[in-house]
Amino acid sequence: MGRDVRRKNALYAQAGGVTAVINASAAGVISAARRHPHRIDRIFAAHRGFRGIWDEMLINAGAVSDADIARLRATPGSAFGSYRYDLRSQEDAPEIYDRIFEVLAAYDIGYLLYNGGNGSMDTAWKLHQAAVVRGYPLVSVGVPKTIDNDLGLTDCCPGYGSAAKYIATSIREAGLDLEAMVQGRPKILVVEVMGRNTGWIAAAAALAAEGPDQAPHIVLLPEQLFDAELFLARIKDVAERLGWCAVVVAEGIRSETGHTLAERSEGGYVLLGGAGQVIARLIEERLGYRYHLVLPDYLQRVAGHLVSKSDAEQAFALGEAAVEMALAGRSGMMPVIERQSDQPYRWQIGAAALADVANQERRVPTEFIAPDGLGVTEAFRRYALPLIEGEAAPPYRRGLPDYLRVDWRCEPPRCAPPPFPLPPSRG
């Protein structure tokens, strides 16, 4: 049920890893908030997400001009700064909540729009619960975002379609290069992409191939345990037939024992990276083929020059919908994408409870994975192709994208400094 909200300012925060379209959601939030001046006096943005709330670093997001909204919508990265923070429960860390609600009260915040992935939706849910317990009139609404595409109860996640488009495009172009330079010993391309526990990004690379001889020839997902012998046999078959082979590896792929192929610990967190190198060396040692290893890394999540039009439209629409949901008093909820048809791709906006998506990971389903575990099925292609359709190119100036740089000057503080430093984030 909706709750009456007496406070009339809104706070928007960006959290977690950035995307090529997260600022499209920001533009949607700001645009929708401006349409309701009788309900929302001011719209603030937290500088670096949760950290900005803690340190009372709030930006006047309403100062973004109407003319700059279009540029904001086409700007990748995090215009207001992002931050990862694993918020503990109110019972475990009441002092953290005391500080957060002190800042919210000082700025008369009645609406919180929290833009992030499954961990961020957990934060939005915990703040909703804390507000209820404290009797603070806050409507906390999640705004979905993640290139990992692993949020549940939504057809897709803003950011995924553009990351998928970038990876598929890059693999197709690299394949043309390799095919043109066939000579001597077979050459193997290994591309390691993001994907800790889910293989949605790696699977998207398969969209580049329109036939069995086109890149990529093999796609390795975390959802399927790595069978070295089957993999090497496929590499040899393709390489001997074509003179080259392209492999896409998700960073979180697991061996037959269930352990990730490559990881390291830093500050108490397990960091992935290096699976591609393990795979490449295995090919070299067992088959004697030359290899080229490519890591798109940050490039795959901030390629603003290659944004999917459908992705950008959904990101903006979900930002707008989050504001409408907040104004309706639907705290503890998140707007989602509901697919109505594949071709033509039609969708509508629905709603999901934060409690049902917080910290939950949607993995690539079995019906999307090829029976041998080395690729994807036609069912996946039917699902993913609409998500990369259309182009939403940014404006250009002097040959380069003309992205918006938001002024990060913050409001004068209204509270005393925080009682202690916020513990380090995952980074």
mmCIF file of N, CA, C and O in Angstrom, residues 241-287:
data_model
loop_
_atom_site.group_PDB
_atom_site.id
_atom_site.type_symbol
_atom_site.label_atom_id
_atom_site.label_comp_id
_atom_site.label_asym_id
_atom_site.label_seq_id
_atom_site.Cartn_x
_atom_site.Cartn_y
_atom_site.Cartn_z
ATOM 1 N N ARG A 241 40.560 -26.272 -39.666
ATOM 2 C CA ARG A 241 39.676 -26.086 -40.815
ATOM 3 C C ARG A 241 39.756 -24.667 -41.380
ATOM 4 O O ARG A 241 39.756 -24.465 -42.595
ATOM 5 N N LEU A 242 39.834 -23.660 -40.478
ATOM 6 C CA LEU A 242 39.794 -22.269 -40.917
ATOM 7 C C LEU A 242 41.137 -21.556 -40.857
ATOM 8 O O LEU A 242 41.323 -20.530 -41.509
ATOM 9 N N GLY A 243 42.039 -22.059 -40.042
ATOM 10 C CA GLY A 243 43.311 -21.373 -39.829
ATOM 11 C C GLY A 243 43.256 -20.370 -38.703
ATOM 12 O O GLY A 243 44.251 -19.713 -38.383
ATOM 13 N N TRP A 244 42.118 -20.273 -38.043
ATOM 14 C CA TRP A 244 41.953 -19.358 -36.901
ATOM 15 C C TRP A 244 40.725 -19.774 -36.106
ATOM 16 O O TRP A 244 39.903 -20.570 -36.575
ATOM 17 N N CYS A 245 40.615 -19.230 -34.908
ATOM 18 C CA CYS A 245 39.460 -19.541 -34.052
ATOM 19 C C CYS A 245 39.313 -18.422 -33.028
ATOM 20 O O CYS A 245 40.306 -17.906 -32.505
ATOM 21 N N ALA A 246 38.077 -18.028 -32.747
ATOM 22 C CA ALA A 246 37.797 -16.974 -31.776
ATOM 23 C C ALA A 246 37.014 -17.549 -30.596
ATOM 24 O O ALA A 246 36.002 -18.219 -30.785
ATOM 25 N N VAL A 247 37.505 -17.251 -29.401
ATOM 26 C CA VAL A 247 36.906 -17.764 -28.161
ATOM 27 C C VAL A 247 36.553 -16.594 -27.254
ATOM 28 O O VAL A 247 37.364 -15.680 -27.067
ATOM 29 N N VAL A 248 35.357 -16.611 -26.691
ATOM 30 C CA VAL A 248 34.949 -15.603 -25.704
ATOM 31 C C VAL A 248 34.767 -16.295 -24.358
ATOM 32 O O VAL A 248 34.080 -17.324 -24.269
ATOM 33 N N VAL A 249 35.394 -15.732 -23.340
ATOM 34 C CA VAL A 249 35.424 -16.348 -22.009
ATOM 35 C C VAL A 249 34.842 -15.379 -20.985
ATOM 36 O O VAL A 249 35.293 -14.238 -20.883
ATOM 37 N N ALA A 250 33.859 -15.802 -20.223
ATOM 38 C CA ALA A 250 33.385 -15.003 -19.091
ATOM 39 C C ALA A 250 34.403 -15.129 -17.965
ATOM 40 O O ALA A 250 34.937 -16.213 -17.710
ATOM 41 N N GLU A 251 34.680 -14.036 -17.264
ATOM 42 C CA GLU A 251 35.718 -14.034 -16.244
ATOM 43 C C GLU A 251 35.448 -15.035 -15.115
ATOM 44 O O GLU A 251 36.380 -15.491 -14.452
ATOM 45 N N GLY A 252 34.189 -15.414 -14.932
ATOM 46 C CA GLY A 252 33.848 -16.292 -13.811
ATOM 47 C C GLY A 252 33.688 -17.757 -14.173
ATOM 48 O O GLY A 252 33.093 -18.509 -13.394
ATOM 49 N N ILE A 253 34.212 -18.206 -15.323
ATOM 50 C CA ILE A 253 34.020 -19.615 -15.683
ATOM 51 C C ILE A 253 34.674 -20.521 -14.646
ATOM 52 O O ILE A 253 35.677 -20.181 -14.034
ATOM 53 N N ARG A 254 34.079 -21.702 -14.496
ATOM 54 C CA ARG A 254 34.494 -22.620 -13.436
ATOM 55 C C ARG A 254 34.972 -23.952 -14.008
ATOM 56 O O ARG A 254 34.468 -24.424 -15.023
ATOM 57 N N SER A 255 35.936 -24.517 -13.306
ATOM 58 C CA SER A 255 36.469 -25.818 -13.708
ATOM 59 C C SER A 255 35.470 -26.907 -13.358
ATOM 60 O O SER A 255 34.418 -26.651 -12.751
ATOM 61 N N GLU A 256 35.811 -28.135 -13.694
ATOM 62 C CA GLU A 256 34.915 -29.259 -13.403
ATOM 63 C C GLU A 256 34.743 -29.498 -11.912
ATOM 64 O O GLU A 256 33.812 -30.182 -11.487
ATOM 65 N N THR A 257 35.622 -28.901 -11.093
ATOM 66 C CA THR A 257 35.480 -29.010 -9.635
ATOM 67 C C THR A 257 34.568 -27.924 -9.073
ATOM 68 O O THR A 257 34.261 -27.921 -7.878
ATOM 69 N N GLY A 258 34.170 -26.989 -9.933
ATOM 70 C CA GLY A 258 33.280 -25.923 -9.492
ATOM 71 C C GLY A 258 33.991 -24.663 -9.052
ATOM 72 O O GLY A 258 33.343 -23.693 -8.646
ATOM 73 N N HIS A 259 35.321 -24.630 -9.124
ATOM 74 C CA HIS A 259 36.085 -23.467 -8.710
ATOM 75 C C HIS A 259 36.376 -22.567 -9.917
ATOM 76 O O HIS A 259 36.573 -23.058 -11.029
ATOM 77 N N THR A 260 36.429 -21.241 -9.682
ATOM 78 C CA THR A 260 36.754 -20.327 -10.772
ATOM 79 C C THR A 260 38.175 -20.592 -11.255
ATOM 80 O O THR A 260 39.054 -20.961 -10.474
ATOM 81 N N LEU A 261 38.400 -20.380 -12.548
ATOM 82 C CA LEU A 261 39.710 -20.656 -13.120
ATOM 83 C C LEU A 261 40.761 -19.670 -12.649
ATOM 84 O O LEU A 261 41.946 -20.008 -12.558
ATOM 85 N N ALA A 262 40.353 -18.446 -12.344
ATOM 86 C CA ALA A 262 41.319 -17.428 -11.914
ATOM 87 C C ALA A 262 40.632 -16.434 -10.994
ATOM 88 O O ALA A 262 39.572 -15.891 -11.318
ATOM 89 N N GLU A 263 41.241 -16.181 -9.829
ATOM 90 C CA GLU A 263 40.715 -15.189 -8.902
ATOM 91 C C GLU A 263 41.816 -14.791 -7.934
ATOM 92 O O GLU A 263 42.840 -15.454 -7.804
ATOM 93 N N ARG A 264 41.590 -13.672 -7.244
ATOM 94 C CA ARG A 264 42.520 -13.223 -6.217
ATOM 95 C C ARG A 264 41.720 -12.529 -5.128
ATOM 96 O O ARG A 264 40.589 -12.081 -5.353
ATOM 97 N N SER A 265 42.289 -12.435 -3.944
ATOM 98 C CA SER A 265 41.608 -11.799 -2.817
ATOM 99 C C SER A 265 42.235 -10.438 -2.554
ATOM 100 O O SER A 265 43.459 -10.285 -2.586
ATOM 101 N N GLU A 266 41.376 -9.440 -2.327
ATOM 102 C CA GLU A 266 41.859 -8.095 -2.042
ATOM 103 C C GLU A 266 40.885 -7.421 -1.098
ATOM 104 O O GLU A 266 39.723 -7.217 -1.432
ATOM 105 N N GLY A 267 41.381 -7.072 0.105
ATOM 106 C CA GLY A 267 40.541 -6.394 1.083
ATOM 107 C C GLY A 267 39.353 -7.213 1.531
ATOM 108 O O GLY A 267 38.310 -6.663 1.877
ATOM 109 N N GLY A 268 39.474 -8.524 1.536
ATOM 110 C CA GLY A 268 38.386 -9.388 1.966
ATOM 111 C C GLY A 268 37.420 -9.757 0.873
ATOM 112 O O GLY A 268 36.474 -10.519 1.099
ATOM 113 N N TYR A 269 37.623 -9.239 -0.340
ATOM 114 C CA TYR A 269 36.745 -9.551 -1.462
ATOM 115 C C TYR A 269 37.487 -10.403 -2.490
ATOM 116 O O TYR A 269 38.697 -10.253 -2.686
ATOM 117 N N VAL A 270 36.751 -11.288 -3.131
ATOM 118 C CA VAL A 270 37.313 -12.110 -4.199
ATOM 119 C C VAL A 270 37.151 -11.356 -5.510
ATOM 120 O O VAL A 270 36.037 -11.004 -5.900
ATOM 121 N N LEU A 271 38.273 -11.075 -6.168
ATOM 122 C CA LEU A 271 38.264 -10.365 -7.439
ATOM 123 C C LEU A 271 38.598 -11.340 -8.550
ATOM 124 O O LEU A 271 39.526 -12.146 -8.424
ATOM 125 N N LEU A 272 37.837 -11.262 -9.624
ATOM 126 C CA LEU A 272 38.069 -12.160 -10.748
ATOM 127 C C LEU A 272 38.893 -11.468 -11.826
ATOM 128 O O LEU A 272 39.014 -10.254 -11.858
ATOM 129 N N GLY A 273 39.403 -12.241 -12.730
ATOM 130 C CA GLY A 273 40.225 -11.721 -13.821
ATOM 131 C C GLY A 273 41.394 -12.652 -14.046
ATOM 132 O O GLY A 273 42.071 -13.052 -13.095
ATOM 133 N N GLY A 274 41.604 -13.038 -15.278
ATOM 134 C CA GLY A 274 42.701 -13.942 -15.594
ATOM 135 C C GLY A 274 42.258 -15.245 -16.196
ATOM 136 O O GLY A 274 43.092 -16.054 -16.613
ATOM 137 N N ALA A 275 40.943 -15.466 -16.275
ATOM 138 C CA ALA A 275 40.440 -16.709 -16.868
ATOM 139 C C ALA A 275 40.860 -16.815 -18.330
ATOM 140 O O ALA A 275 41.195 -17.902 -18.817
ATOM 141 N N GLY A 276 40.848 -15.680 -19.034
ATOM 142 C CA GLY A 276 41.257 -15.688 -20.430
ATOM 143 C C GLY A 276 42.710 -16.109 -20.592
ATOM 144 O O GLY A 276 43.052 -16.854 -21.518
ATOM 145 N N GLN A 277 43.563 -15.660 -19.680
ATOM 146 C CA GLN A 277 44.970 -16.032 -19.734
ATOM 147 C C GLN A 277 45.145 -17.524 -19.487
ATOM 148 O O GLN A 277 45.947 -18.193 -20.152
ATOM 149 N N VAL A 278 44.394 -18.074 -18.535
ATOM 150 C CA VAL A 278 44.450 -19.514 -18.255
ATOM 151 C C VAL A 278 44.058 -20.305 -19.502
ATOM 152 O O VAL A 278 44.729 -21.279 -19.882
ATOM 153 N N ILE A 279 42.978 -19.878 -20.144
ATOM 154 C CA ILE A 279 42.504 -20.552 -21.351
ATOM 155 C C ILE A 279 43.531 -20.437 -22.474
ATOM 156 O O ILE A 279 43.834 -21.406 -23.189
ATOM 157 N N ALA A 280 44.077 -19.233 -22.660
ATOM 158 C CA ALA A 280 45.038 -19.005 -23.743
ATOM 159 C C ALA A 280 46.293 -19.862 -23.564
ATOM 160 O O ALA A 280 46.807 -20.451 -24.528
ATOM 161 N N ARG A 281 46.787 -19.938 -22.345
ATOM 162 C CA ARG A 281 47.988 -20.744 -22.089
ATOM 163 C C ARG A 281 47.711 -22.229 -22.273
ATOM 164 O O ARG A 281 48.578 -22.979 -22.728
ATOM 165 N N LEU A 282 46.510 -22.653 -21.926
ATOM 166 C CA LEU A 282 46.137 -24.049 -22.131
ATOM 167 C C LEU A 282 46.181 -24.385 -23.630
ATOM 168 O O LEU A 282 46.687 -25.448 -24.022
ATOM 169 N N ILE A 283 45.667 -23.479 -24.454
ATOM 170 C CA ILE A 283 45.682 -23.687 -25.909
ATOM 171 C C ILE A 283 47.123 -23.766 -26.420
ATOM 172 O O ILE A 283 47.474 -24.639 -27.221
ATOM 173 N N GLU A 284 47.939 -22.862 -25.947
ATOM 174 C CA GLU A 284 49.335 -22.829 -26.399
ATOM 175 C C GLU A 284 50.095 -24.087 -25.967
ATOM 176 O O GLU A 284 50.824 -24.695 -26.763
ATOM 177 N N GLU A 285 49.911 -24.485 -24.709
ATOM 178 C CA GLU A 285 50.650 -25.627 -24.183
ATOM 179 C C GLU A 285 50.195 -26.950 -24.778
ATOM 180 O O GLU A 285 51.011 -27.823 -25.065
ATOM 181 N N ARG A 286 48.898 -27.095 -24.978
ATOM 182 C CA ARG A 286 48.381 -28.382 -25.433
ATOM 183 C C ARG A 286 48.333 -28.500 -26.957
ATOM 184 O O ARG A 286 48.469 -29.611 -27.486
ATOM 185 N N LEU A 287 48.122 -27.380 -27.656
ATOM 186 C CA LEU A 287 47.962 -27.446 -29.106
ATOM 187 C C LEU A 287 49.067 -26.722 -29.879
ATOM 188 O O LEU A 287 49.197 -26.914 -31.091
#
